[in-house]
Amino acid sequence: MLRLIWDSFRRRIRQNKAMIAMLLCGLVVASFCISVMLGLAVGQYHLSTGGNIYATLTIEPGKSTAQGSPQVSQYAEEIAETGVANMLCLTQLSDNHILIGWQGTGGSYWFPITSGSFFSEFDQQTNAQIAFISDSYQKDHMNEQEIRVRNHTYSIIGSGWIVPYNFSAALSSQADTQIFPDNEGDEYVEPYITIIPFSFYTEEFEPSLILLHFNRATYSQLENYANALSAKFPDSRVYLPDRNSDDLLTENQVLYGRLGMLLCAIASITIILLMSEWLALYRKELYVYHLCGMTKGKCLILIYSHWFILVAIGAVIAVALHYLAFPLLQYVNADYPPQTGIFLFSLVLFYILTVACSARNAAKQMKSGWKGVVT
């Protein structure tokens, strides 16, 4: 039977090249829509794993851990599979002034930079005595080029729209330590936030909170990191982020999968119309098979086996085109291949949809072929 299916499929391609080409075009378009939408879901997931909200551990350090915060940074780099993007050590200088010791160069992950620049790798390596301030401080100290924090004076290199939510959104709700003031009520005043290099911070301050922002870490990886840090620093409490990036992947797959299937369904309208013409080509062949003693069931298997092969070929071409389109799709963060399982599941649904929509017409063509009606 398999040999018959393959030989008859090859013969049908030779005899009806134009029809097969049009069907393949439609199938490639439909499969491409599914592949891109599911790739976009994966892209959004990877984007979130690099974001501060989904990839940050909150640490409430004990006394010995607070005194040895550089050891936390060093150990985090050792266990992180994809590296540590940023490490933030938070201290409340006063009711309205928060100091952050920052290790890393990814300030843009946490807030928009409105003037100047953030710390560069060169600044970190040369121990530049610099500071980055919030717009709230910049607004009230317009002409100041320096800021003094305890025993050091720092040159201000830039400012950003830094508000408590930039950090509280990444803080675990399980943490008891409160650094940022409550933003509710008429008496709320936006606090000043000053960021200095981590190397200078550790000379004079001990953190009340530590935020470890990992680079593209999945939730399961964060769980492993949290367990390792808890074991290494037993006097500290380590909390996972409130938002689970793995849940986000599932949500995005459902959302973009539906969009992909919707686009696929639109393309299927044309495909199903073409299938009517494609099925009509089977009448003569079905009549011959009937004379040879083939049952209706085997004839249906033959027809939809051919269709399965076409769907599979269209899917392979679509995935190849998806890969080739990565340079363009990167601008919409869709330059990722879809997850194999969910992509195959979507193709199966598409196959079932087209079979269901064409079954009546297939039965009609079979009936005509059974009677020997050949046009």
Short mmCIF file of N, CA, C and O in Angstrom, two decimals, residues 21-79:
data_model
loop_
_atom_site.label_atom_id
_atom_site.label_comp_id
_atom_site.label_asym_id
_atom_site.label_seq_id
_atom_site.Cartn_x
_atom_site.Cartn_y
_atom_site.Cartn_z
N ALA A 21 1.54 22.77 -7.81
CA ALA A 21 2.30 23.98 -7.48
C ALA A 21 1.42 25.00 -6.76
O ALA A 21 1.85 25.63 -5.77
N MET A 22 0.19 25.18 -7.25
CA MET A 22 -0.72 26.14 -6.60
C MET A 22 -1.09 25.69 -5.19
O MET A 22 -1.14 26.49 -4.25
N LEU A 23 -1.34 24.38 -5.03
CA LEU A 23 -1.65 23.85 -3.70
C LEU A 23 -0.48 24.02 -2.75
O LEU A 23 -0.65 24.41 -1.59
N LEU A 24 0.73 23.75 -3.25
CA LEU A 24 1.91 23.89 -2.40
C LEU A 24 2.11 25.34 -1.97
O LEU A 24 2.49 25.61 -0.83
N CYS A 25 1.86 26.27 -2.87
CA CYS A 25 1.98 27.69 -2.51
C CYS A 25 1.04 28.04 -1.37
O CYS A 25 1.42 28.74 -0.41
N GLY A 26 -0.20 27.57 -1.48
CA GLY A 26 -1.16 27.83 -0.42
C GLY A 26 -0.75 27.19 0.89
O GLY A 26 -0.86 27.79 1.97
N LEU A 27 -0.24 25.96 0.83
CA LEU A 27 0.19 25.25 2.03
C LEU A 27 1.40 25.92 2.67
O LEU A 27 1.52 25.99 3.89
N VAL A 28 2.31 26.41 1.84
CA VAL A 28 3.50 27.10 2.36
C VAL A 28 3.09 28.38 3.08
O VAL A 28 3.60 28.69 4.17
N VAL A 29 2.16 29.13 2.50
CA VAL A 29 1.69 30.36 3.14
C VAL A 29 1.04 30.05 4.49
O VAL A 29 1.32 30.71 5.50
N ALA A 30 0.18 29.04 4.52
CA ALA A 30 -0.50 28.67 5.76
C ALA A 30 0.49 28.22 6.83
O ALA A 30 0.44 28.65 7.99
N SER A 31 1.43 27.35 6.44
CA SER A 31 2.41 26.85 7.40
C SER A 31 3.37 27.95 7.84
O SER A 31 3.81 27.98 9.00
N PHE A 32 3.68 28.86 6.94
CA PHE A 32 4.56 29.98 7.28
C PHE A 32 3.91 30.87 8.34
O PHE A 32 4.59 31.34 9.27
N CYS A 33 2.62 31.10 8.20
CA CYS A 33 1.89 31.92 9.20
C CYS A 33 1.97 31.26 10.58
O CYS A 33 2.23 31.93 11.59
N ILE A 34 1.76 29.95 10.62
CA ILE A 34 1.83 29.24 11.90
C ILE A 34 3.24 29.31 12.48
O ILE A 34 3.44 29.60 13.66
N SER A 35 4.24 29.07 11.63
CA SER A 35 5.63 29.05 12.09
C SER A 35 6.05 30.40 12.64
O SER A 35 6.68 30.50 13.71
N VAL A 36 5.71 31.47 11.92
CA VAL A 36 6.11 32.82 12.36
C VAL A 36 5.42 33.20 13.66
O VAL A 36 6.04 33.76 14.58
N MET A 37 4.12 32.92 13.76
CA MET A 37 3.40 33.29 14.98
C MET A 37 3.93 32.54 16.20
O MET A 37 4.12 33.11 17.27
N LEU A 38 4.21 31.24 16.02
CA LEU A 38 4.76 30.47 17.14
C LEU A 38 6.20 30.88 17.43
O LEU A 38 6.64 30.84 18.57
N GLY A 39 6.93 31.27 16.38
CA GLY A 39 8.28 31.80 16.59
C GLY A 39 8.24 33.11 17.35
O GLY A 39 9.11 33.40 18.18
N LEU A 40 7.22 33.92 17.09
CA LEU A 40 7.05 35.18 17.82
C LEU A 40 6.79 34.91 19.30
O LEU A 40 7.27 35.64 20.17
N ALA A 41 6.01 33.86 19.58
CA ALA A 41 5.75 33.49 20.98
C ALA A 41 7.05 33.13 21.69
O ALA A 41 7.29 33.54 22.83
N VAL A 42 7.91 32.37 21.01
CA VAL A 42 9.20 32.01 21.59
C VAL A 42 10.08 33.24 21.75
O VAL A 42 10.79 33.41 22.76
N GLY A 43 10.02 34.15 20.76
CA GLY A 43 10.80 35.38 20.84
C GLY A 43 10.40 36.25 22.02
O GLY A 43 11.25 36.81 22.72
N GLN A 44 9.09 36.37 22.25
CA GLN A 44 8.62 37.14 23.40
C GLN A 44 9.06 36.49 24.71
O GLN A 44 9.36 37.18 25.68
N TYR A 45 9.09 35.17 24.71
CA TYR A 45 9.55 34.45 25.91
C TYR A 45 11.02 34.75 26.19
O TYR A 45 11.41 35.07 27.31
N HIS A 46 11.86 34.67 25.15
CA HIS A 46 13.28 34.95 25.33
C HIS A 46 13.51 36.41 25.72
O HIS A 46 14.43 36.71 26.49
N LEU A 47 12.68 37.29 25.20
CA LEU A 47 12.78 38.70 25.57
C LEU A 47 12.47 38.87 27.05
O LEU A 47 13.15 39.64 27.76
N SER A 48 11.48 38.16 27.54
CA SER A 48 11.11 38.29 28.94
C SER A 48 12.16 37.70 29.87
O SER A 48 12.39 38.21 30.97
N THR A 49 12.84 36.61 29.44
CA THR A 49 13.86 36.01 30.29
C THR A 49 15.07 36.92 30.46
O THR A 49 15.88 36.72 31.36
N GLY A 50 15.22 37.90 29.57
CA GLY A 50 16.29 38.87 29.73
C GLY A 50 15.84 40.11 30.46
O GLY A 50 16.66 40.95 30.86
N GLY A 51 14.54 40.26 30.65
CA GLY A 51 14.01 41.43 31.34
C GLY A 51 14.14 41.31 32.84
O GLY A 51 14.21 40.22 33.41
N ASN A 52 14.15 42.46 33.51
CA ASN A 52 14.37 42.45 34.96
C ASN A 52 13.20 41.85 35.72
O ASN A 52 13.38 41.24 36.77
N ILE A 53 11.98 41.97 35.22
CA ILE A 53 10.82 41.50 35.97
C ILE A 53 10.80 39.98 36.09
O ILE A 53 10.44 39.43 37.12
N TYR A 54 11.23 39.29 35.03
CA TYR A 54 11.14 37.83 35.00
C TYR A 54 12.44 37.13 35.37
O TYR A 54 12.44 35.91 35.55
N ALA A 55 13.55 37.84 35.44
CA ALA A 55 14.85 37.18 35.60
C ALA A 55 15.67 37.72 36.76
O ALA A 55 16.89 37.71 36.71
N THR A 56 15.00 38.18 37.81
CA THR A 56 15.70 38.77 38.95
C THR A 56 15.36 38.05 40.24
O THR A 56 14.19 37.83 40.55
N LEU A 57 16.40 37.67 40.97
CA LEU A 57 16.23 37.09 42.31
C LEU A 57 16.37 38.20 43.34
O LEU A 57 17.23 39.08 43.22
N THR A 58 15.52 38.14 44.36
CA THR A 58 15.59 39.08 45.48
C THR A 58 16.27 38.41 46.65
O THR A 58 15.90 37.30 47.03
N ILE A 59 17.28 39.10 47.21
CA ILE A 59 18.02 38.54 48.34
C ILE A 59 17.93 39.50 49.52
O ILE A 59 18.26 40.70 49.39
N GLU A 60 17.45 39.00 50.65
CA GLU A 60 17.53 39.73 51.90
C GLU A 60 18.76 39.21 52.64
O GLU A 60 18.72 38.13 53.23
N PRO A 61 19.87 39.96 52.58
CA PRO A 61 21.12 39.42 53.10
C PRO A 61 21.20 39.45 54.62
O PRO A 61 20.72 40.38 55.27
N GLY A 62 21.80 38.39 55.19
CA GLY A 62 22.14 38.41 56.60
C GLY A 62 23.34 39.29 56.83
O GLY A 62 23.93 39.85 55.89
N LYS A 63 23.77 39.42 58.06
CA LYS A 63 24.85 40.34 58.40
C LYS A 63 26.13 39.97 57.68
O LYS A 63 26.78 40.83 57.06
N SER A 64 26.53 38.71 57.72
CA SER A 64 27.79 38.30 57.10
C SER A 64 27.72 38.41 55.57
O SER A 64 28.70 38.78 54.92
N THR A 65 26.54 38.12 55.01
CA THR A 65 26.39 38.24 53.56
C THR A 65 26.43 39.70 53.12
O THR A 65 27.05 40.03 52.11
N ALA A 66 25.80 40.58 53.89
CA ALA A 66 25.82 42.00 53.57
C ALA A 66 27.24 42.56 53.60
O ALA A 66 27.63 43.39 52.77
N GLN A 67 28.03 42.09 54.56
CA GLN A 67 29.42 42.55 54.66
C GLN A 67 30.27 42.00 53.53
O GLN A 67 31.26 42.61 53.15
N GLY A 68 29.88 40.85 53.00
CA GLY A 68 30.66 40.24 51.93
C GLY A 68 29.91 40.19 50.62
O GLY A 68 29.93 39.17 49.92
N SER A 69 29.21 41.27 50.28
CA SER A 69 28.41 41.29 49.05
C SER A 69 29.20 41.00 47.78
O SER A 69 28.65 40.44 46.84
N PRO A 70 30.51 41.35 47.70
CA PRO A 70 31.26 40.96 46.50
C PRO A 70 31.30 39.44 46.29
O PRO A 70 31.38 38.97 45.17
N GLN A 71 31.24 38.69 47.40
CA GLN A 71 31.24 37.24 47.28
C GLN A 71 29.94 36.75 46.63
O GLN A 71 29.94 35.74 45.91
N VAL A 72 28.84 37.45 46.89
CA VAL A 72 27.56 37.11 46.25
C VAL A 72 27.68 37.28 44.75
O VAL A 72 27.27 36.41 43.97
N SER A 73 28.27 38.39 44.34
CA SER A 73 28.45 38.65 42.91
C SER A 73 29.34 37.60 42.26
O SER A 73 29.02 37.07 41.19
N GLN A 74 30.44 37.27 42.92
CA GLN A 74 31.37 36.28 42.38
C GLN A 74 30.73 34.91 42.27
O GLN A 74 30.87 34.22 41.24
N TYR A 75 29.99 34.51 43.29
CA TYR A 75 29.36 33.19 43.27
C TYR A 75 28.24 33.13 42.22
O TYR A 75 28.07 32.11 41.55
N ALA A 76 27.50 34.23 42.08
CA ALA A 76 26.43 34.27 41.08
C ALA A 76 27.00 34.09 39.67
O ALA A 76 26.42 33.40 38.83
N GLU A 77 28.16 34.70 39.41
CA GLU A 77 28.80 34.54 38.10
C GLU A 77 29.23 33.09 37.88
O GLU A 77 29.20 32.59 36.76
N GLU A 78 29.62 32.43 38.96
CA GLU A 78 30.07 31.04 38.84
C GLU A 78 28.93 30.09 38.50
O GLU A 78 29.10 29.15 37.70
N ILE A 79 27.76 30.32 39.07
CA ILE A 79 26.66 29.37 38.88
C ILE A 79 25.78 29.72 37.69
O ILE A 79 25.04 28.86 37.19
#
